[in-house]
Coordinates of C-alpha atoms in Angstrom, one line a residue:
Chain A
M85 CA 0.0 0.0 0.0
T86 CA 1.3 3.5 -0.8
P87 CA 1.7 5.8 2.1
V88 CA -1.3 7.9 2.9
H89 CA -0.7 11.6 3.5
A90 CA -3.0 12.7 6.3
T91 CA -3.9 16.3 7.0
F92 CA -5.6 17.3 10.2
G93 CA -6.9 20.7 11.1
E94 CA -8.5 22.3 14.1
V95 CA -10.5 25.6 13.7
A96 CA -9.8 26.7 17.3
A97 CA -6.1 26.4 16.7
E98 CA -6.0 28.6 13.6
R99 CA -6.1 32.4 13.4
R100 CA -8.6 33.8 11.0
I101 CA -8.5 37.5 10.2
A102 CA -11.3 39.0 8.2
S103 CA -10.4 41.5 5.5
V104 CA -12.2 44.8 5.1
P105 CA -13.1 46.7 1.9
L106 CA -10.9 49.7 1.4
S107 CA -11.1 53.1 -0.3
H108 CA -8.1 55.0 -1.3
V109 CA -8.7 57.8 1.1
S110 CA -11.2 58.5 3.9
V111 CA -11.8 62.2 4.3
E112 CA -13.1 63.5 7.6
L113 CA -15.2 66.6 6.8
G114 CA -15.7 67.6 10.4
H115 CA -15.9 66.7 14.0
L116 CA -18.8 68.2 15.9
Y117 CA -18.6 69.1 19.6
M118 CA -21.2 70.5 21.8
E119 CA -19.6 74.0 21.6
D120 CA -19.9 73.9 17.8
F121 CA -23.5 72.8 18.0
E122 CA -24.3 75.6 20.5
A123 CA -22.7 78.1 18.1
G124 CA -25.5 77.3 15.7
P125 CA -25.7 76.1 12.1
D126 CA -23.6 79.0 10.9
R127 CA -20.5 77.5 12.5
L128 CA -21.2 74.3 10.6
R129 CA -21.7 76.1 7.3
E130 CA -18.4 77.9 7.8
Q131 CA -16.7 74.6 8.5
F132 CA -18.1 73.0 5.3
R133 CA -17.2 76.1 3.3
R134 CA -13.6 75.7 4.3
V135 CA -13.5 72.0 3.7
A136 CA -15.1 71.9 0.3
P137 CA -12.0 73.0 -1.8
W138 CA -9.8 70.5 0.0
L139 CA -12.0 67.6 -0.7
A140 CA -12.0 68.6 -4.4
T141 CA -8.2 68.7 -4.3
V142 CA -7.9 65.3 -2.6
R143 CA -10.2 63.8 -5.2
S144 CA -8.2 65.1 -8.1
L145 CA -4.8 64.1 -6.5
W146 CA -6.0 60.5 -6.1
R147 CA -7.4 60.4 -9.6
E148 CA -4.0 61.2 -10.9
R149 CA -2.4 58.7 -8.6
V150 CA -4.7 55.7 -9.3
P151 CA -4.3 53.8 -12.6
G152 CA -7.4 54.5 -14.7
G153 CA -8.3 57.5 -12.5
R154 CA -10.9 55.4 -10.5
A155 CA -10.2 56.9 -7.1
R156 CA -12.3 55.6 -4.2
V157 CA -12.9 58.5 -1.8
S158 CA -15.3 58.3 1.1
T159 CA -16.3 61.1 3.4
C160 CA -17.2 60.9 7.1
F161 CA -18.3 63.1 9.9
L162 CA -17.9 62.4 13.6
V163 CA -20.3 63.6 16.3
D164 CA -19.2 63.8 19.9
D165 CA -21.7 61.9 22.0
Y166 CA -19.1 60.8 24.5
F167 CA -17.8 63.9 26.4
S168 CA -21.2 65.6 26.4
R169 CA -24.6 64.6 25.2
F170 CA -26.5 67.2 23.3
S171 CA -29.4 67.4 21.0
T172 CA -30.7 64.2 19.3
P173 CA -29.9 62.4 16.1
A174 CA -33.3 63.3 14.8
E175 CA -32.7 67.0 15.3
L176 CA -29.0 67.2 14.6
V177 CA -28.2 64.9 11.6
P178 CA -30.6 66.6 9.1
M179 CA -29.1 69.9 10.1
V180 CA -25.6 68.7 9.4
L181 CA -26.5 67.1 6.1
E182 CA -28.3 70.3 5.0
A183 CA -25.3 72.5 5.9
A184 CA -23.0 70.1 3.9
A185 CA -25.3 70.1 0.9
E186 CA -25.2 73.8 0.7
H187 CA -21.5 73.4 -0.2
D188 CA -22.1 70.4 -2.5
L189 CA -20.6 68.1 0.1
S190 CA -22.0 64.7 0.6
I191 CA -21.4 62.9 3.9
D192 CA -21.0 59.2 3.2
Y193 CA -20.7 58.0 6.8
L194 CA -21.7 59.4 10.1
A195 CA -20.0 58.0 13.3
R196 CA -20.5 58.5 17.0
E197 CA -17.5 59.2 19.1
S198 CA -18.7 57.0 22.0
A199 CA -18.4 54.0 19.6
C200 CA -14.6 54.5 19.7
A201 CA -14.8 53.7 23.4
Q202 CA -17.4 51.0 23.3
S203 CA -20.2 49.8 21.1
G204 CA -22.0 46.6 20.3
G205 CA -20.1 44.7 23.0
V206 CA -16.7 45.7 21.5
E207 CA -14.5 47.9 23.6
L208 CA -12.4 49.3 20.9
A209 CA -10.5 51.6 23.2
R210 CA -9.4 48.6 25.4
L211 CA -8.5 46.8 22.3
V212 CA -6.2 49.6 21.2
E213 CA -4.8 50.1 24.8
D214 CA -3.7 46.4 24.8
R215 CA -1.9 47.0 21.5
L216 CA 0.3 49.9 22.9
V217 CA 4.0 49.1 22.8
D218 CA 5.9 51.8 24.6
D219 CA 8.7 53.6 22.7
P220 CA 11.7 52.4 24.7
P221 CA 14.4 54.9 25.8
P222 CA 18.0 53.9 25.0
E223 CA 19.4 51.2 27.3
T224 CA 16.0 49.4 27.5
D225 CA 17.2 45.7 27.5
G226 CA 14.0 44.0 28.6
S227 CA 15.4 43.1 32.0
R228 CA 12.8 45.3 33.7
P229 CA 9.1 45.9 32.7
P230 CA 8.6 49.2 30.8
V231 CA 8.5 52.2 33.1
K232 CA 4.8 53.3 33.0
E233 CA 2.8 56.1 34.5
T234 CA -0.6 54.5 34.6
G235 CA -2.9 56.1 32.1
W236 CA -0.1 58.1 30.4
L237 CA 2.0 57.6 27.4
C238 CA 5.1 59.6 26.3
N239 CA 7.6 59.7 23.5
G240 CA 10.8 59.5 25.6
S241 CA 12.0 59.5 29.2
R242 CA 10.3 61.7 31.8
S243 CA 12.2 64.0 34.1
P244 CA 13.4 62.1 37.1
R245 CA 11.3 62.8 40.1
T246 CA 12.5 65.7 42.2
A247 CA 11.9 64.8 45.8
P248 CA 10.8 67.6 48.1
L249 CA 13.6 69.2 50.1
Q250 CA 14.3 67.2 53.2
A251 CA 16.0 68.4 56.3
M252 CA 19.8 67.9 56.0
G253 CA 19.4 66.7 52.4
K254 CA 20.1 68.5 49.2
A255 CA 17.3 68.9 46.7
R256 CA 18.0 67.1 43.5
P257 CA 18.2 69.7 40.7
W258 CA 15.7 69.5 37.9
E259 CA 16.7 67.3 34.9
P260 CA 15.0 67.6 31.6
P261 CA 12.8 64.9 29.9
A262 CA 14.1 63.6 26.6
Q263 CA 12.5 62.5 23.4
N264 CA 13.7 59.1 22.2
A265 CA 14.0 59.9 18.5
K266 CA 15.1 63.5 18.9
R267 CA 16.9 65.5 16.2
G268 CA 19.2 67.6 18.2
H269 CA 16.7 68.9 20.7
S270 CA 13.7 67.2 22.3
I271 CA 10.1 67.8 21.8
F272 CA 8.8 65.8 24.7
V273 CA 5.1 64.8 24.6
D274 CA 3.3 63.1 27.5
V275 CA -0.3 62.2 26.8
E276 CA -3.1 61.4 29.2
L277 CA -4.9 58.3 27.9
W278 CA -7.6 58.1 30.4
D279 CA -8.6 58.9 34.0
E280 CA -10.8 57.1 36.4
K281 CA -13.3 58.3 38.9
G282 CA -14.4 55.4 40.9
P283 CA -15.1 52.5 38.7
R284 CA -15.8 54.6 35.6
R285 CA -12.9 55.2 33.2
T286 CA -13.1 58.2 30.9
W287 CA -10.9 57.9 27.8
S288 CA -9.2 61.1 26.7
C289 CA -10.1 62.9 23.5
P290 CA -6.7 62.1 21.8
F291 CA -7.1 58.4 22.7
L292 CA -10.5 58.1 21.1
A293 CA -9.3 60.1 18.1
A294 CA -6.5 57.6 17.7
V295 CA -9.0 54.8 17.8
W296 CA -11.0 56.7 15.2
Q297 CA -8.0 56.9 12.9
L298 CA -7.3 53.1 13.2
L299 CA -11.0 52.4 12.5
R300 CA -10.8 54.5 9.4
L301 CA -7.6 52.8 8.3
G302 CA -9.3 49.4 8.6
L303 CA -6.6 48.2 11.0
L304 CA -8.7 47.0 13.9
R305 CA -10.0 43.5 14.5
S306 CA -11.9 42.0 17.3
E307 CA -11.7 38.2 17.6
G308 CA -10.5 38.3 14.0
R309 CA -13.7 40.2 12.8
V310 CA -14.0 43.7 11.6
P311 CA -15.5 45.8 14.4
L312 CA -18.4 48.2 13.8
P313 CA -19.0 47.7 10.1
P314 CA -21.1 50.6 8.7
V315 CA -24.9 50.1 8.8
A316 CA -27.6 51.7 6.6
L317 CA -30.3 53.2 8.7
D318 CA -33.9 51.9 8.1
G319 CA -36.6 54.4 9.0
G320 CA -36.0 57.8 10.5
W321 CA -33.3 59.2 12.8
P322 CA -33.7 57.9 16.4
R323 CA -34.5 60.3 19.3
D324 CA -31.6 58.9 21.3
W325 CA -27.8 58.7 20.4
D326 CA -27.7 55.1 21.8
G327 CA -30.3 54.2 19.2
L328 CA -28.0 55.2 16.4
P329 CA -25.5 52.6 15.0
A330 CA -21.8 53.3 15.6
V331 CA -21.1 54.1 12.0
V332 CA -24.1 54.9 9.7
R333 CA -23.9 54.6 5.9
L334 CA -25.8 57.6 4.6
N335 CA -24.9 57.2 0.9
P336 CA -25.7 53.8 -0.5
Q337 CA -23.3 54.4 -3.4
A338 CA -20.5 55.4 -1.1
A339 CA -16.9 54.0 -1.5
P340 CA -15.9 51.8 1.5
F341 CA -15.7 53.5 4.9
S342 CA -12.2 52.4 5.6
A343 CA -9.3 53.4 3.4
Y344 CA -5.6 53.1 2.8
T345 CA -5.0 56.6 4.0
T346 CA -7.0 59.3 5.8
L347 CA -7.2 63.0 5.6
S348 CA -8.8 65.2 8.3
V349 CA -9.7 68.8 7.6
L350 CA -9.6 70.5 11.0
S351 CA -9.4 73.8 12.7
P352 CA -5.9 74.7 13.9
R353 CA -7.3 74.5 17.5
F354 CA -7.0 70.7 17.1
L355 CA -3.3 70.8 16.5
P356 CA -2.3 69.8 20.1
V357 CA -4.9 67.0 20.0
E358 CA -3.5 65.6 16.8
L359 CA 0.1 65.8 18.0
A360 CA -1.1 63.6 20.9
V361 CA -2.9 61.3 18.5
R362 CA 0.3 60.8 16.5
T363 CA 2.2 60.2 19.7
I364 CA -0.3 57.4 20.6
L365 CA -0.5 56.0 17.0
S366 CA 3.3 55.7 16.7
Q367 CA 3.1 53.3 19.7
V368 CA 0.3 51.1 18.5
A369 CA 1.3 47.7 17.2
V370 CA -1.2 46.8 14.5
D371 CA -1.6 43.1 13.9
D372 CA 1.0 41.7 11.5
E373 CA -1.6 39.8 9.5
V374 CA -3.8 42.9 9.1
L375 CA -0.8 45.0 7.9
R376 CA 0.0 42.3 5.4
Q377 CA -3.5 42.1 4.1
V378 CA -3.6 45.9 3.5
A379 CA -0.1 45.9 1.9
T380 CA -1.0 43.0 -0.5
R381 CA -4.2 44.7 -1.5
S382 CA -2.7 48.1 -2.2
E383 CA 0.2 46.6 -4.2
S384 CA -2.2 44.5 -6.3
E385 CA -3.8 47.7 -7.5
G386 CA -0.6 49.6 -7.9
V387 CA -0.8 51.9 -4.9
R388 CA 2.3 52.2 -2.8
L389 CA 1.6 52.8 0.8
E390 CA 3.8 54.3 3.5
E391 CA 5.1 51.5 5.8
E392 CA 4.5 53.4 9.0
L393 CA 0.9 54.0 9.8
V394 CA 1.3 57.5 11.1
D395 CA 2.5 58.4 7.6
R396 CA -0.8 57.2 6.1
I397 CA -2.6 60.0 8.0
S398 CA -2.6 63.5 6.8
Y399 CA -4.3 66.8 7.8
V400 CA -5.3 70.1 6.6
F401 CA -5.6 72.7 9.3
V402 CA -7.7 75.6 8.1
Chain B
M45 CA 20.8 37.5 9.9
L46 CA 19.6 35.2 12.6
V47 CA 16.7 34.6 15.0
I48 CA 17.3 34.3 18.8
G49 CA 14.8 33.3 21.4
E50 CA 14.3 32.0 25.0
V51 CA 11.7 29.8 26.4
H52 CA 11.0 29.4 30.1
T53 CA 9.1 26.3 31.2
G54 CA 7.6 25.4 34.5
L55 CA 4.8 23.6 36.3
L56 CA 1.5 25.5 36.3
Q57 CA 0.9 26.7 39.9
N58 CA -2.3 24.8 40.4
S59 CA -3.2 21.7 42.3
G60 CA -4.6 19.9 39.3
E61 CA -4.6 20.4 35.6
I62 CA -6.7 23.2 34.3
S63 CA -9.6 22.9 31.8
E64 CA -9.5 24.2 28.3
S65 CA -11.9 27.1 29.2
T66 CA -9.7 28.1 32.1
C67 CA -6.7 28.0 29.8
R68 CA -8.5 30.4 27.5
Q69 CA -9.0 32.8 30.4
V70 CA -5.5 32.5 31.9
L71 CA -3.9 33.1 28.5
G72 CA -6.2 35.9 27.3
L73 CA -3.5 38.5 27.4
M74 CA -5.0 40.9 24.9
A75 CA -8.5 42.3 24.4
G76 CA -10.1 41.2 21.1
E77 CA -7.6 38.4 20.5
S78 CA -8.5 34.8 21.0
V79 CA -6.4 32.1 22.6
R80 CA -5.6 29.4 20.1
V81 CA -6.3 25.9 21.3
S82 CA -5.5 22.6 19.7
R83 CA -6.9 19.4 21.3
R84 CA -5.1 16.6 19.4
P85 CA -3.1 14.8 20.4
I86 CA -2.8 16.8 23.6
V87 CA -4.5 20.0 24.7
H88 CA -2.3 22.9 23.9
A89 CA -3.3 26.5 24.4
L90 CA -1.4 29.5 23.0
S91 CA -1.9 33.1 24.1
P92 CA -2.0 36.0 21.6
E93 CA 1.4 37.5 20.9
R94 CA 2.6 40.7 22.6
L95 CA 5.4 43.0 21.8
T96 CA 8.1 44.6 24.1
G97 CA 10.2 47.5 22.9
V98 CA 14.0 47.4 23.3
D99 CA 16.9 49.6 22.5
C100 CA 20.1 48.1 23.9
A101 CA 23.3 46.3 23.3
L102 CA 23.0 42.8 21.7
P103 CA 25.1 40.0 23.3
A104 CA 28.3 39.5 21.2
A105 CA 30.9 36.9 21.9
S106 CA 33.6 39.5 20.9
R107 CA 32.1 41.8 23.5
S108 CA 32.0 44.5 20.8
R109 CA 29.1 47.0 21.3
I110 CA 26.3 46.3 18.9
R111 CA 23.2 48.4 19.3
G112 CA 19.8 46.9 18.4
V113 CA 16.4 48.6 18.3
G114 CA 13.1 47.0 17.8
T115 CA 10.5 44.7 19.3
V116 CA 10.5 41.3 21.0
V117 CA 7.6 39.0 20.4
S118 CA 6.4 37.1 23.4
R119 CA 3.6 34.6 24.1
C120 CA 2.6 32.1 26.8
A121 CA 1.4 28.5 26.4
V122 CA -0.1 25.9 28.6
T123 CA 0.3 22.2 27.5
G124 CA -2.0 19.5 28.9
G125 CA -3.4 22.1 31.4
R126 CA -0.3 21.5 33.4
V127 CA 2.9 22.8 31.8
A128 CA 3.3 26.6 31.5
Q129 CA 5.6 28.5 29.2
G130 CA 6.8 32.0 28.5
S131 CA 8.5 32.4 25.2
S132 CA 10.1 35.3 23.4
Y133 CA 12.1 35.8 20.2
V134 CA 13.4 38.4 17.9
R135 CA 14.6 38.4 14.3
V136 CA 17.8 40.2 14.1
V137 CA 18.4 42.2 10.8
R138 CA 20.7 44.9 9.7
S139 CA 19.3 48.4 9.7
E140 CA 19.5 50.5 6.6
T141 CA 20.6 53.5 8.6
D142 CA 23.0 53.8 11.6
R143 CA 20.8 56.0 13.7
R144 CA 17.6 55.2 15.6
L145 CA 14.5 55.9 13.6
P146 CA 11.0 57.0 14.9
W147 CA 9.3 54.3 16.9
S148 CA 6.6 53.8 14.3
H149 CA 9.2 52.4 12.0
Y150 CA 10.0 49.6 14.3
L151 CA 6.3 48.9 15.0
S152 CA 5.8 48.3 11.3
R153 CA 8.2 45.4 11.6
P154 CA 6.9 43.5 14.7
G155 CA 9.4 41.0 16.1
V156 CA 12.4 42.5 14.4
V157 CA 15.4 44.1 16.1
E158 CA 17.5 46.2 13.7
V159 CA 21.2 46.3 14.3
L160 CA 22.7 49.8 14.0
G161 CA 26.2 49.5 12.6
K162 CA 28.3 46.4 11.9
A163 CA 27.6 43.0 13.3
K164 CA 28.4 39.4 12.4
A165 CA 25.7 36.7 12.8
A166 CA 28.3 34.2 14.2
D167 CA 29.4 36.7 16.8
L168 CA 25.8 37.3 18.0
A169 CA 24.9 33.6 17.9
E170 CA 28.0 32.7 20.1
G171 CA 27.3 35.6 22.4
F172 CA 23.7 34.8 23.0
T173 CA 24.2 31.1 23.6
G174 CA 27.4 31.8 25.6
D175 CA 27.5 34.1 28.6
P176 CA 25.8 37.3 27.7
A177 CA 27.2 40.4 29.5
P178 CA 24.8 42.3 31.8
G179 CA 23.0 45.2 30.1
C180 CA 22.6 43.2 26.9
L181 CA 19.2 42.2 25.5
D182 CA 17.6 40.1 28.1
L183 CA 15.1 37.8 26.5
G184 CA 15.2 35.6 29.6
A185 CA 13.8 38.4 31.7
V186 CA 11.0 39.0 29.2
S187 CA 10.0 35.4 29.0
G188 CA 10.2 35.0 32.7
R189 CA 7.8 37.9 33.1
F190 CA 5.4 36.3 30.7
L191 CA 5.6 33.0 32.6
D192 CA 5.0 35.0 35.8
L193 CA 1.9 36.6 34.2
V194 CA 0.4 33.1 33.7
Q195 CA 1.4 31.8 37.1
A196 CA 0.0 34.9 38.8
S197 CA -3.5 34.4 37.3
P198 CA -6.2 34.6 40.0
L199 CA -7.8 31.6 38.4
L200 CA -4.9 29.4 39.7
D201 CA -5.0 28.1 43.3
R202 CA -1.2 28.3 43.6
R203 CA -1.1 24.8 45.3
A204 CA 1.2 22.9 42.9
P205 CA 1.5 19.2 43.9
F206 CA 5.3 19.3 43.9
K207 CA 8.1 21.8 43.6
I208 CA 10.2 21.7 40.5
P209 CA 12.5 24.4 39.1
R210 CA 11.8 26.2 35.9
T211 CA 14.1 25.5 32.9
S212 CA 15.2 28.0 30.3
L213 CA 16.1 27.1 26.7
R214 CA 18.0 29.8 24.8
W215 CA 17.9 29.2 21.1
V216 CA 19.5 30.5 17.9
A217 CA 18.1 29.7 14.4
E218 CA 19.8 30.4 11.2
T219 CA 19.3 29.5 7.6
G220 CA 21.7 27.0 6.0
E221 CA 22.7 23.3 5.9
P222 CA 20.3 21.5 8.4
S223 CA 21.9 20.9 11.8
I224 CA 20.8 20.9 15.4
R225 CA 22.9 21.1 18.6
F226 CA 21.2 20.8 22.0
T227 CA 23.4 21.5 25.0
L228 CA 22.7 21.1 28.7
H229 CA 24.5 23.8 30.8
T230 CA 23.5 24.0 34.4
E231 CA 20.6 22.1 36.0
Q232 CA 18.1 24.6 34.5
E233 CA 19.8 26.1 31.5
R234 CA 19.9 24.7 28.0
T235 CA 20.9 26.1 24.6
L236 CA 19.9 25.1 21.1
R237 CA 21.6 26.0 17.8
L238 CA 19.5 25.2 14.8
T239 CA 20.3 25.7 11.1
H240 CA 17.3 25.1 8.9
P241 CA 16.8 25.2 5.2
G242 CA 14.8 28.0 3.7
P243 CA 13.7 31.2 5.5
F244 CA 12.7 31.5 9.1
T245 CA 9.0 30.9 9.9
P246 CA 7.2 30.9 13.3
A247 CA 7.1 27.1 12.9
V248 CA 10.7 27.2 14.1
V249 CA 9.5 28.8 17.4
D250 CA 6.9 26.0 17.8
L251 CA 9.7 23.5 17.4
C252 CA 11.8 25.2 20.1
E253 CA 8.9 25.4 22.5
D254 CA 8.1 21.8 21.9
L255 CA 11.7 20.8 22.6
A256 CA 11.6 23.0 25.7
T257 CA 8.4 21.3 27.0
H258 CA 9.8 17.8 26.6
D259 CA 13.2 18.7 28.0
W260 CA 11.4 20.1 31.1
L261 CA 9.2 17.0 31.4
L262 CA 12.3 14.8 31.2
T263 CA 14.2 16.9 33.7
S264 CA 11.3 16.9 36.1
L265 CA 10.7 13.2 35.9
L266 CA 14.4 12.7 36.6
V267 CA 14.2 14.9 39.6
I268 CA 11.1 13.1 41.0
V269 CA 12.7 9.7 40.4
E270 CA 15.9 10.9 42.1
R271 CA 13.9 12.3 45.1
A272 CA 12.2 8.9 45.5
R273 CA 15.5 7.3 46.4
I274 CA 14.5 4.0 44.9
G275 CA 16.3 1.2 46.7
A276 CA 17.4 3.4 49.6
T277 CA 13.9 3.9 51.0
P278 CA 11.2 1.4 51.8
G279 CA 9.1 0.5 48.6
A280 CA 5.9 2.1 49.8
Q281 CA 7.6 5.3 50.6
A282 CA 9.4 5.4 47.2
V283 CA 6.1 4.8 45.4
A284 CA 4.4 7.6 47.3
R285 CA 7.2 9.9 46.2
L286 CA 6.7 8.8 42.6
A287 CA 3.0 9.4 42.7
P288 CA 3.1 13.0 41.4
A289 CA 4.9 11.8 38.3
I290 CA 2.0 9.4 37.6
D291 CA -0.7 11.9 38.4
H292 CA 0.7 14.9 36.6
L293 CA 3.5 14.2 34.1
M294 CA 3.6 10.8 32.6
H295 CA 0.7 11.3 30.1
L296 CA 2.1 14.5 28.7
W297 CA 4.9 13.1 26.6
M298 CA 3.9 13.9 22.9
P299 CA 7.1 14.7 21.1
A300 CA 6.8 16.7 17.9
A301 CA 3.0 16.8 18.2
R302 CA 2.8 20.4 17.1
V303 CA 5.9 20.5 14.8
E304 CA 5.5 21.2 11.1
E305 CA 6.4 18.3 8.9
W306 CA 9.5 19.9 7.4
L307 CA 11.0 20.4 10.9
T308 CA 10.3 16.9 12.2
P309 CA 13.7 15.6 11.0
F310 CA 15.3 17.8 13.7
W311 CA 13.3 16.1 16.4
E312 CA 14.1 12.7 14.9
S313 CA 17.8 13.4 14.9
L314 CA 17.6 14.4 18.6
E315 CA 15.7 11.1 19.2
R316 CA 18.7 9.3 17.8
R317 CA 21.2 11.2 19.9
P318 CA 20.8 11.8 22.8
G319 CA 17.4 10.0 22.5
F320 CA 14.9 11.9 24.6
T321 CA 12.1 9.4 24.2
R322 CA 14.5 6.5 25.0
Q323 CA 15.4 8.1 28.3
W324 CA 11.7 9.0 29.0
R325 CA 10.6 5.5 28.4
S326 CA 13.2 4.0 30.6
L327 CA 12.2 6.4 33.4
V328 CA 8.5 5.7 33.0
D329 CA 9.3 1.9 33.0
R330 CA 11.2 2.4 36.2
V331 CA 8.3 4.2 37.8
R332 CA 5.8 1.6 36.7
D333 CA 8.1 -1.3 37.9
Q334 CA 8.3 0.3 41.3
V335 CA 4.6 0.6 41.5
A336 CA 4.1 -3.0 40.3
M337 CA 6.7 -4.4 42.8
N338 CA 5.1 -2.5 45.6
T339 CA 1.6 -3.8 44.6
L340 CA 3.0 -7.3 44.6
A341 CA 4.6 -6.8 48.0
L342 CA 1.3 -5.4 49.3
L343 CA -0.7 -8.4 47.8
S344 CA 1.6 -10.9 49.3
A345 CA 1.5 -9.2 52.7
T346 CA -2.3 -9.2 52.5
A347 CA -2.3 -12.9 51.6
E348 CA 0.2 -13.6 54.4
A349 CA -2.1 -11.9 56.9
G350 CA -5.1 -13.9 55.6
R351 CA -3.3 -17.2 56.1
R352 CA -2.5 -16.4 59.7

């Protein structure tokens, strides 16, 4: 008898990572906070007026870049329902869509900020927190666990603690913090990721914004599945934010929500937040398999992506 | 250039073996990532992988200062609900620049440590399996912490049936003509030099972990048999001391169960020399013979008592 070649498999022993449809670029047309809402629809119209030319520019740039000019560009809009609850979807969303339409902008997807913390049984923020790999200062050899200040993340070494002056003792002079990858001089950044009051943890705005970027880049998975896929809304807008899906598809013809790259058009007042976001994102280890999936896909359609994920994110501050 | 790793293996700090579902909880080191479990021919649970950032000197036999920056991959495993492991490794490659780059560069290459400046693979391989200088990349500490993480799980009762030291296996894998060299150093330290055909794949790590598990089993069984002082203590006492081996270890021997086919020749060559399974079988036979003899002694004593 000839030898029989046996194969045996066990599903629970394998890792399956779903893939996600991807656009070329995801453009964030705006991010609405309570203060913007309180300022009235004029603030929104002003935002869309500023954004419109940049969206047109991005579209034409990608048309040039993509073979055949078939650029897939999707647009999104984020509403803050995490740090403060205001208005209702039924009242707010039509107003936003109307203001956008006045500038010939179409919002393809609408997302809730609280979904970046938790939605549909998936704690996206925890998922990203577990994927943080601290930027090690020189002489980090693994012999000790990474130095951590709970709830904070920095891009270098913090100043050594200066103990209060003790009797008979000399106060230790201040020593500066240092950035790990500095060029000549340091730009040291220390970001608060969350705080806790009793059992409730509040994620910081930069942390949720980092989650939001990862979601738009299609780089998150939960148990191998794509978290929070966009959902089309049947019927009218709900009267409560919790009744709204995490990511709503507004335009049935829209290009995919997630994309190879992202562009956010923001007011310069968000500059410090985005510096913090980049500090966080440059310490997130995205799953190897997910990175490979995205790289293979982009190469197969002739798009060369930046290796580092922070380089796939761009901004226009206007 | 080469891949270096270290596996720490120990007895799970629990009175009995743990179930598959407990394994999943104990090894759930990362939100949103599942624990991989295989059930045939033995239950083996593997945690998701985590990364640790390093920027330090790499161990070199020449003691020249070689700086490496990147991430270490680590994971934990539980075999048969009884044997726990912490395992770490890095792929060492030459950097394209001689300065440290932004951290996001290294995170786009998980598990890679880039060497800034000049380095020879042989120098690093010798340095790592030799006696690394302090302040050099310490994979042992990283693996030790991951093993501690498992052992400190609140789901374990921390009442292990016997005390047995952890063992560490430091390994180096390179591409080339196939060869394997397994060396015992102290009671608890082992090194493995492996040259495999074709490029490195994580299957090589599986092989090293499998060897570490079986080396630990063999070491532990030897310790238990030694502690039983067969011949020097009364039979019943010796058998009582051998009981933990029967209860907790003897069914766990499954060499090369999780090793990919192209790597099984490496296991097979170690089976020829030094012959792990040969030694294991002889020890197991010895334990069983002791139990059999003691049972016979008990039976004849009972019969004797009945005749009186």
